[in-house]
PDB file of C-alpha atoms in Angstrom:
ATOM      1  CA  UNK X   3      35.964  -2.819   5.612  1.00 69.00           C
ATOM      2  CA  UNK X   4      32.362  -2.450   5.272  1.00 66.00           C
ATOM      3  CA  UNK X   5      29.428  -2.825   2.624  1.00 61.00           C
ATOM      4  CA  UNK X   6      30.277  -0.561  -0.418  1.00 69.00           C
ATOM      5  CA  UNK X   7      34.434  -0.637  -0.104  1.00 80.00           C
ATOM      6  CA  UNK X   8      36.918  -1.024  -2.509  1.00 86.00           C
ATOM      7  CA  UNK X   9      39.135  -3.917  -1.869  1.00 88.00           C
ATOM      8  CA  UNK X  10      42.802  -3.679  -2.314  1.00 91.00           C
ATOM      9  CA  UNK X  11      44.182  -4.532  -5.659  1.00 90.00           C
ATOM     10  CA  UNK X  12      45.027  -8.077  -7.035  1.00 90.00           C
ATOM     11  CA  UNK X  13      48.702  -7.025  -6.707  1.00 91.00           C
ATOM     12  CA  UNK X  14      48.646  -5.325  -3.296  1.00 92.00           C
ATOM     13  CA  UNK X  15      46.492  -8.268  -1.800  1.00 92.00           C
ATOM     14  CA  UNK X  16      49.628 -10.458  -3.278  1.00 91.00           C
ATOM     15  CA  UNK X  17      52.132  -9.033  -1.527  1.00 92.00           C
ATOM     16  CA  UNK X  18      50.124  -8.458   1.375  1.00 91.00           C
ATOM     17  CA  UNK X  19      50.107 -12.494   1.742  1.00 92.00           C
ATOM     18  CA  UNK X  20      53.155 -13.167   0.207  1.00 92.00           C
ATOM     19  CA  UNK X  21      51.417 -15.636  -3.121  1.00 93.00           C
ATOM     20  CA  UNK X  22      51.062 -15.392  -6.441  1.00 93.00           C
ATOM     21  CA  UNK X  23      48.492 -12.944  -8.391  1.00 92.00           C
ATOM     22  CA  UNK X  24      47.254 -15.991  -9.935  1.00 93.00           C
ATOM     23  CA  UNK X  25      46.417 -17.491  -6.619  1.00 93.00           C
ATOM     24  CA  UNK X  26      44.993 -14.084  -5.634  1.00 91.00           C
ATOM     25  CA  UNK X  27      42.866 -13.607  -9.035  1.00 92.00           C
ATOM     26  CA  UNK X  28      40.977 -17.251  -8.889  1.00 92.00           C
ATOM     27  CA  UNK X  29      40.555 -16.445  -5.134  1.00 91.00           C
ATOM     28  CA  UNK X  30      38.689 -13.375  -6.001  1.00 90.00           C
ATOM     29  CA  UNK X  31      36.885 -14.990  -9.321  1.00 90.00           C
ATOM     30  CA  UNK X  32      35.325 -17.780  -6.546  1.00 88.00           C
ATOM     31  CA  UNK X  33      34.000 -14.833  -4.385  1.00 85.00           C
ATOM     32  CA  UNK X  34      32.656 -13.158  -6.833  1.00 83.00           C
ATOM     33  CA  UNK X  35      30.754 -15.993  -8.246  1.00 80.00           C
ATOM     34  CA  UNK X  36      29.428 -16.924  -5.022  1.00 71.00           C
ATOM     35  CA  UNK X  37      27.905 -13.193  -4.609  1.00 69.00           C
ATOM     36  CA  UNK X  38      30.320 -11.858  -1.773  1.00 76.00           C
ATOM     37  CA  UNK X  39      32.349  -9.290  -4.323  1.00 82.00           C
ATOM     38  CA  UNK X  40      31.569  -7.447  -6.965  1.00 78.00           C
ATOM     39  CA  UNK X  41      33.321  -6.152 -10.410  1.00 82.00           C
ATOM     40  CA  UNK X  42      32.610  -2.472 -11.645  1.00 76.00           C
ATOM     41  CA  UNK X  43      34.317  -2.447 -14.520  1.00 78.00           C
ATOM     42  CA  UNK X  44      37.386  -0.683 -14.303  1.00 79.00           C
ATOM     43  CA  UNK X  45      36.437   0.847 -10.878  1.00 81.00           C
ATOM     44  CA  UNK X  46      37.450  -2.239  -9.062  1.00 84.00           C
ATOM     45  CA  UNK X  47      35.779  -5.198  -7.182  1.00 88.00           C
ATOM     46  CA  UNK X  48      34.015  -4.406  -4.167  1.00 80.00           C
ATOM     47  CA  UNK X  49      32.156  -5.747  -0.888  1.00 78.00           C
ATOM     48  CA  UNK X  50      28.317  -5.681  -2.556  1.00 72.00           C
ATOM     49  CA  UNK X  51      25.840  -3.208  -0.880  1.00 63.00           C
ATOM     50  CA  UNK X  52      22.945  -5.284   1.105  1.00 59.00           C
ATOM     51  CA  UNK X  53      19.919  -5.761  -0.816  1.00 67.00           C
ATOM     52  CA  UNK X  54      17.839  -4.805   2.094  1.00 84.00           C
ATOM     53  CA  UNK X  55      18.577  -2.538   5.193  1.00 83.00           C
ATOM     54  CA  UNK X  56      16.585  -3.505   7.951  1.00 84.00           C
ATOM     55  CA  UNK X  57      15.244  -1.112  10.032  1.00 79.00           C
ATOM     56  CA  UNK X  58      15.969  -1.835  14.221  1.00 80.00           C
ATOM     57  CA  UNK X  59      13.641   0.162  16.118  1.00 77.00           C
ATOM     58  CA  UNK X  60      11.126  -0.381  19.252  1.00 78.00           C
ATOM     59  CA  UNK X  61       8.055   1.307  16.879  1.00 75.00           C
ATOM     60  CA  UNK X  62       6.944  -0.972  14.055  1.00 69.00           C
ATOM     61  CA  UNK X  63       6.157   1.941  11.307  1.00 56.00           C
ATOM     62  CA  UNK X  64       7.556  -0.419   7.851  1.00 67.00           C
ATOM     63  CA  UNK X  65       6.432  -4.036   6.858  1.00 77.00           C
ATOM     64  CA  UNK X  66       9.263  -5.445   5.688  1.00 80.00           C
ATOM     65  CA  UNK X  67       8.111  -5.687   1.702  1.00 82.00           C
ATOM     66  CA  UNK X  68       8.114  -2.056   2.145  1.00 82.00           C
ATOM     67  CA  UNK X  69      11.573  -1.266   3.055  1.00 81.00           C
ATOM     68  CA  UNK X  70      12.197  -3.213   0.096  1.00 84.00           C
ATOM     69  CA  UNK X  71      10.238  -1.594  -2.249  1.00 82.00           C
ATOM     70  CA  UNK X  72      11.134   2.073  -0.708  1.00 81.00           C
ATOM     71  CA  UNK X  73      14.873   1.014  -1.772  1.00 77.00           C
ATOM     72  CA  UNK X  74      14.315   0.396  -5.426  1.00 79.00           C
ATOM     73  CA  UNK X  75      13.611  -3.440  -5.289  1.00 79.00           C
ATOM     74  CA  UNK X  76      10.545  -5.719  -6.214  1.00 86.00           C
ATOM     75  CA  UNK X  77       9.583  -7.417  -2.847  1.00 86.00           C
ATOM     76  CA  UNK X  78       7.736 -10.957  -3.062  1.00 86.00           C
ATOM     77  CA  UNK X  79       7.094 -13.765  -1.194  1.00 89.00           C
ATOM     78  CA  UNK X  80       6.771 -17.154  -1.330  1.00 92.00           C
ATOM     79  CA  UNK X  81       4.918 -19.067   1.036  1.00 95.00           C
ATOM     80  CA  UNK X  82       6.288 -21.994   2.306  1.00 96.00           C
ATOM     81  CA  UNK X  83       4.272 -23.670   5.007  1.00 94.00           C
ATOM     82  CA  UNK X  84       1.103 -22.747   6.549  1.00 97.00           C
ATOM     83  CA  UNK X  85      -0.461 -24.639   9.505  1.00 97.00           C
ATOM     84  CA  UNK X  86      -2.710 -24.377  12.623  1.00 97.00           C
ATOM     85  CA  UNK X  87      -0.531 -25.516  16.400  1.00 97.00           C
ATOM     86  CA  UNK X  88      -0.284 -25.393  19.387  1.00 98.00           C
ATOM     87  CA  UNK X  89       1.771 -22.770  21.344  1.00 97.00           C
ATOM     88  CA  UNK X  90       4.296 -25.099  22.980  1.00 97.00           C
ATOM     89  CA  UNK X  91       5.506 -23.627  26.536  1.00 97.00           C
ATOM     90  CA  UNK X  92       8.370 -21.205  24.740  1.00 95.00           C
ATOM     91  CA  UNK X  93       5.759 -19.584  22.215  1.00 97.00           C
ATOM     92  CA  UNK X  94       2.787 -19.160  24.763  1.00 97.00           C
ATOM     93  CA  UNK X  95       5.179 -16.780  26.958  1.00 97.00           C
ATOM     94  CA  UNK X  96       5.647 -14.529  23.688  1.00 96.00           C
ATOM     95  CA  UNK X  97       2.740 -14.400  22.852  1.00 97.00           C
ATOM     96  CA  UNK X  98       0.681 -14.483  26.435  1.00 97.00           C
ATOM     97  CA  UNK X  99      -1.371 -17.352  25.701  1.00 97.00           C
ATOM     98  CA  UNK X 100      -1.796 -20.494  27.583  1.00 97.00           C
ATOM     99  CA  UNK X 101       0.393 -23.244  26.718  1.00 97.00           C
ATOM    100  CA  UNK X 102      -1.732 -25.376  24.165  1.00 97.00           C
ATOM    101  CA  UNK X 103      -3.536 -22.491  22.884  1.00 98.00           C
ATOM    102  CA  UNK X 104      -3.752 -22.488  19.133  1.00 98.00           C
ATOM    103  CA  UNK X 105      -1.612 -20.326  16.587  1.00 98.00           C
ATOM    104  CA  UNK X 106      -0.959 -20.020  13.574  1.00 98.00           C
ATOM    105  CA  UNK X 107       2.082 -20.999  12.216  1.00 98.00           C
ATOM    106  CA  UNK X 108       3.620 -19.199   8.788  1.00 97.00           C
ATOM    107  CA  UNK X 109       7.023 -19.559   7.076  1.00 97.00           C
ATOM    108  CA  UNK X 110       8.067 -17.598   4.351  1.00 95.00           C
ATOM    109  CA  UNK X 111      10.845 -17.454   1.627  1.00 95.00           C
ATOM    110  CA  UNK X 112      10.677 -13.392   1.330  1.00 92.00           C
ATOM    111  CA  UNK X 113      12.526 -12.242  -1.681  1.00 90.00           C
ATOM    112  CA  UNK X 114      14.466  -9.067  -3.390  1.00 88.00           C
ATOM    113  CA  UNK X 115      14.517  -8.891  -7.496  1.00 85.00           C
ATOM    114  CA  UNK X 116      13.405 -12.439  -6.954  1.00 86.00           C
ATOM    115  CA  UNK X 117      16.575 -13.202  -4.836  1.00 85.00           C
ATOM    116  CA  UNK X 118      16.276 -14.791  -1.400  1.00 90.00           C
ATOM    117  CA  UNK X 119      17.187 -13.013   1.689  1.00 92.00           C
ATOM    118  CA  UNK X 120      15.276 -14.185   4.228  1.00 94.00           C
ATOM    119  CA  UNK X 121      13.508 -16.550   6.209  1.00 97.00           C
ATOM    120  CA  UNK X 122      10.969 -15.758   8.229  1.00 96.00           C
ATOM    121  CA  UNK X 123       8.451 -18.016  10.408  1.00 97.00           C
ATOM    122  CA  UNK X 124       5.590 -15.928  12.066  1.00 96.00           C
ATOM    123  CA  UNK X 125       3.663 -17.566  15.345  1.00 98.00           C
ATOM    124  CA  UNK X 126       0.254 -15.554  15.555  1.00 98.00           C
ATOM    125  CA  UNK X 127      -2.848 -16.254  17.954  1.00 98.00           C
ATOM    126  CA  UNK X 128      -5.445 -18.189  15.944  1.00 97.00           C
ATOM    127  CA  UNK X 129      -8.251 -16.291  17.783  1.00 96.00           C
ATOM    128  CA  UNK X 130      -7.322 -13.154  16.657  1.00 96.00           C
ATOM    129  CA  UNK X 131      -7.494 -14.310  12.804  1.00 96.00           C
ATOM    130  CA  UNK X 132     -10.562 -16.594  12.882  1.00 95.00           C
ATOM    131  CA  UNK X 133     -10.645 -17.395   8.904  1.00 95.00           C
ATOM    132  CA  UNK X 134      -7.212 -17.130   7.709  1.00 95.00           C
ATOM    133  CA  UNK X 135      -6.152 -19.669   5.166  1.00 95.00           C
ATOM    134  CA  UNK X 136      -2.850 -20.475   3.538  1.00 95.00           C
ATOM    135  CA  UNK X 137      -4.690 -18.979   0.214  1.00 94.00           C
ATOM    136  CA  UNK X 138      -5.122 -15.453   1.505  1.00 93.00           C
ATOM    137  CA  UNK X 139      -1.356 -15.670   2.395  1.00 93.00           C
ATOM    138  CA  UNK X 140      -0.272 -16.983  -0.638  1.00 87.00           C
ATOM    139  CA  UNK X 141      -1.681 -14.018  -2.770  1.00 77.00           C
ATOM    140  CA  UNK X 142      -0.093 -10.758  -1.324  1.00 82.00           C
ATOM    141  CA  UNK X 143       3.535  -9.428  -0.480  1.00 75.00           C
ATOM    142  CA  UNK X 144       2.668  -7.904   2.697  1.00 84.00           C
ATOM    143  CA  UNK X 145       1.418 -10.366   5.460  1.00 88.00           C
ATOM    144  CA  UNK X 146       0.752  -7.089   7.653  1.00 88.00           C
ATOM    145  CA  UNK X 147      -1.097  -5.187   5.370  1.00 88.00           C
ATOM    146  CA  UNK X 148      -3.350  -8.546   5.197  1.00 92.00           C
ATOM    147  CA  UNK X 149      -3.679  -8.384   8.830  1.00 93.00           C
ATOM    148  CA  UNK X 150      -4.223  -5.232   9.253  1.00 91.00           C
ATOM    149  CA  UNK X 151      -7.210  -4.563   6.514  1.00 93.00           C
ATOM    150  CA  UNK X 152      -8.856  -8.118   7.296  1.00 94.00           C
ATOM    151  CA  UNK X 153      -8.187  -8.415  10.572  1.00 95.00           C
ATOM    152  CA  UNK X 154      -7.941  -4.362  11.750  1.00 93.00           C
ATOM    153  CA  UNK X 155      -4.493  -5.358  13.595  1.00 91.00           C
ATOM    154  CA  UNK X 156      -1.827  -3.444  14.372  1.00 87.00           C
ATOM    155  CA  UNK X 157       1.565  -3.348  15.001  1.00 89.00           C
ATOM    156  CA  UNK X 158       3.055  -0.955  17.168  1.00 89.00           C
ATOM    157  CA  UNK X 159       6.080  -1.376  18.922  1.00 90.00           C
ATOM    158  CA  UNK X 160       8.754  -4.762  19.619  1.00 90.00           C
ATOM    159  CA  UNK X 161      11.363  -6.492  21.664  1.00 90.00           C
ATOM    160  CA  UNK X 162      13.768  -8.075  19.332  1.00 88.00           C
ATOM    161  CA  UNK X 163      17.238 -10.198  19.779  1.00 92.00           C
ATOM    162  CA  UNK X 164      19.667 -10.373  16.829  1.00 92.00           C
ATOM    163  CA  UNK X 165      22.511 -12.989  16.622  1.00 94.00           C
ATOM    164  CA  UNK X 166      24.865 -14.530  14.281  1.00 94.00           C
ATOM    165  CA  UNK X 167      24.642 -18.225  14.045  1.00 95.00           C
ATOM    166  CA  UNK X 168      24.434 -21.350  11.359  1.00 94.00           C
ATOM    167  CA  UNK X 169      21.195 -21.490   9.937  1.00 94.00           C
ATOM    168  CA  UNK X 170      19.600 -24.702  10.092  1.00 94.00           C
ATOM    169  CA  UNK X 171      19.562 -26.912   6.974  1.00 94.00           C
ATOM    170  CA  UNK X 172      16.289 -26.067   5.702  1.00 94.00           C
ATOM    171  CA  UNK X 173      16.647 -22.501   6.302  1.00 96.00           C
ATOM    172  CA  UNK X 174      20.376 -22.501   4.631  1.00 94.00           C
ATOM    173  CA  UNK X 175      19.203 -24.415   1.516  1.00 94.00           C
ATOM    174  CA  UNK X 176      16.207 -21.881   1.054  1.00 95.00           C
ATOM    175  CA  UNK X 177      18.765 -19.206   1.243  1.00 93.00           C
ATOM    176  CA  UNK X 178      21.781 -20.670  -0.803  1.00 89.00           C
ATOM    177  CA  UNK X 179      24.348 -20.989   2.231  1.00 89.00           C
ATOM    178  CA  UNK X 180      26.353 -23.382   2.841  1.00 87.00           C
ATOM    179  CA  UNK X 181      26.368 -25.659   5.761  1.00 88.00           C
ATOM    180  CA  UNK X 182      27.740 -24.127   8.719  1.00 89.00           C
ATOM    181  CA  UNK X 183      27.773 -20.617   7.081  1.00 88.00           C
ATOM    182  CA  UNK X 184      26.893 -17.879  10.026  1.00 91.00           C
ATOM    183  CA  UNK X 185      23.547 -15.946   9.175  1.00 94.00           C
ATOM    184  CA  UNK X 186      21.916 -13.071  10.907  1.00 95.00           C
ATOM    185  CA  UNK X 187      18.949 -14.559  13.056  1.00 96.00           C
ATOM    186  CA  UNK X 188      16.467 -12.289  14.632  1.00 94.00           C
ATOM    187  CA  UNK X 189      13.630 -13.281  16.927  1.00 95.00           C
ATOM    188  CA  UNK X 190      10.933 -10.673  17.800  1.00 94.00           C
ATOM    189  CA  UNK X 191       7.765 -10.487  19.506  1.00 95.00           C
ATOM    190  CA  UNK X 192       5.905  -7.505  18.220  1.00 93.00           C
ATOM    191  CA  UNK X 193       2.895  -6.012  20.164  1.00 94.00           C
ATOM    192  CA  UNK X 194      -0.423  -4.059  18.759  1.00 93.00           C
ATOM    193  CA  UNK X 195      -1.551  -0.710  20.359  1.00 91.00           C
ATOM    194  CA  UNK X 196      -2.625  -2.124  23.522  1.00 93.00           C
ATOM    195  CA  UNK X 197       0.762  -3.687  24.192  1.00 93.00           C
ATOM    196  CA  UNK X 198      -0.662  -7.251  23.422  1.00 95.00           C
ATOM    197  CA  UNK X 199       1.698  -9.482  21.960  1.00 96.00           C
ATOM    198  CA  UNK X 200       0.445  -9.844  18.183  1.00 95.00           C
ATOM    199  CA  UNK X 201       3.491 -11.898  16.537  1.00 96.00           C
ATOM    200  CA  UNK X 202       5.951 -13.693  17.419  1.00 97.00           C
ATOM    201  CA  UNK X 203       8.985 -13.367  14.490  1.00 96.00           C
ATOM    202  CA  UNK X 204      12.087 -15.880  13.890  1.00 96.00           C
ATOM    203  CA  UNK X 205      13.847 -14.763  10.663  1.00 96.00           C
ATOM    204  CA  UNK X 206      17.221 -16.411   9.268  1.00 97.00           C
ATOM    205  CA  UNK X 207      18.583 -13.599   6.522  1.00 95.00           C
ATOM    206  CA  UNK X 208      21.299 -13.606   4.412  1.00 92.00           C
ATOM    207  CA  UNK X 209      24.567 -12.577   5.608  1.00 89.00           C
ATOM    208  CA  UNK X 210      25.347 -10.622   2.525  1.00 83.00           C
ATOM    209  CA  UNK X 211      21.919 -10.054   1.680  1.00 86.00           C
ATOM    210  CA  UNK X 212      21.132  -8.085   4.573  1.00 88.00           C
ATOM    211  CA  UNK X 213      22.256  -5.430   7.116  1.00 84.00           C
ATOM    212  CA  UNK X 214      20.169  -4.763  10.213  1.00 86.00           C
ATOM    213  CA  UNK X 215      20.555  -0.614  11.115  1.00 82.00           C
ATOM    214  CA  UNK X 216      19.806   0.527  14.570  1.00 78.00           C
ATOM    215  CA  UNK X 217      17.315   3.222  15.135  1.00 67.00           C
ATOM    216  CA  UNK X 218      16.832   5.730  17.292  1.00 63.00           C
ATOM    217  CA  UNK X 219      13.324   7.135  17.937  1.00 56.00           C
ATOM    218  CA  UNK X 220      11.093   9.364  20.343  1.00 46.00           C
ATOM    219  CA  UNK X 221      10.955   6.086  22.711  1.00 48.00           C
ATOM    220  CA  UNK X 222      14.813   6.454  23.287  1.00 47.00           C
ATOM    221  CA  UNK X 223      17.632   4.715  21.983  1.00 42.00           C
ATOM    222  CA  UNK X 224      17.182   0.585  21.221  1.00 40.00           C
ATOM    223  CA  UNK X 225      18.232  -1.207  23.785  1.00 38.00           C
ATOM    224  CA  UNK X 226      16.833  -4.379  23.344  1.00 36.00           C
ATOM    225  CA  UNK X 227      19.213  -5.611  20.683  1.00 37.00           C
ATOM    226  CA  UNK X 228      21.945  -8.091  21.008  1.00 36.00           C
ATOM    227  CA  UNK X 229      24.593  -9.165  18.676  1.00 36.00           C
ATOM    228  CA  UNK X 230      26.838 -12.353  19.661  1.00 37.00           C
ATOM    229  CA  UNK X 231      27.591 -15.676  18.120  1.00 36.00           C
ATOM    230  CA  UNK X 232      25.452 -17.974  20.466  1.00 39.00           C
ATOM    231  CA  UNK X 233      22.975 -20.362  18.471  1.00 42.00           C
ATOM    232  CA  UNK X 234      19.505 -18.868  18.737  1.00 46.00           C
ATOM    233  CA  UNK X 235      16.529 -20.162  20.753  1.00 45.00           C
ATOM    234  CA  UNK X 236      13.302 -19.578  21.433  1.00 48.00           C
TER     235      UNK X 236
END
């Protein structure tokens, strides 16, 4: 079944599985509380459409609180942690620095109609954003737009790697998952015009939340995306 599908009835789902409606109806009143069905009326109950389709493509053309706000939804943000670090071995390869060099380090609660649906923790090179305090983050939706009018970066193309795993606690909490509960984790590194590396993306979203839709463009089909159920790393 997929996003948008009627499920079978309360009595066909009974004899399907041989137990009781009863058993069947408080089954279906737990999912629906916890935001995996939905009741329309006399239509039926239903697997929920995603808040948020995600867009998979090589070329970066969308930020993010844009493909929210292009489907009908009130993007925001909420900033969670904002620091200055250094690029440990794993994060100076993405983002071609030397290992030490400083980045900046921003994690974000980005939301839908106020509802969480992903995490997202962005690594960029401090020298690039000379300036760029947790206040300037903390007052707009769109970290790229920011970047890109403040900064005059770009974002062009990226290499990304999607998996399913467990979130980690902090990330789970934030997003209103349950310990061991598989997620959709994507790490990209996305580059500007001149093919420099100007990000480097991890982002936990919400299994329900969010569907990730593979693009094809003038670049030629993606090829650079992987779905399996190995825990992420860097």
């Amino acid at each position: 079944m997929s996003h948008g599908d009627r499920i079978p009835s309360e009595r066909e789902l009974a004899e399907r599985f041989g137990i009781s409606r009863m058993t069947v109806r408080k089954a279906l009143n737990q999912l629906v509380d916890a935001g995996h069905l939905e009741r329309r009326g006399t239509a039926g109950t239903f697997l929920p459409e995603p808040a948020v389709v995600r867009p998979l493509s090589k070329r970066v053309s969308t930020a993010i609180s844009e493909v929210v706000g292009q489907a009908g939804h009130k993007p925001g943000a909420r900033l969670l942690f904002f620091e200055q670090a250094q690029a440990d071995a794993n994060i100076a390869r993405r983002l071609q620095l030397d290992e030490g060099a400083a980045v900046i380090v921003i994690k974000r609660l980005r939301l839908s109609d106020a509802v969480p649906f992903c995490v997202e923790t962005s690594y960029l090179p401090q020298h690039r954003i000379p300036g760029l305090v947790a206040a300037d983050v903390f007052a707009v939706p769109s970290l790229y737009a920011l970047l890109r009018e403040r900064f005059g970066m770009t974002f062009a193309t990226s290499d990304f790697h999607v998996s399913v795993a467990a979130a980690p606690e902090i990330e789970a909490d934030l997003l209103g998952l349950a310990p061991g509960v598989g997620a959709l984790a994507m790490r990209s590194t996305v580059y500007d015009r001149d093919g420099q590396p100007a990000e480097f993306l991890i982002s936990w979203n919400h299994p329900d939340r969010v569907a990730f839709e593979s693009l094809r463009d003038d670049t030629g089909p993606v090829k650079s995306v992987f779905t399996d159920w190995a825990s992420p790393t860097l």
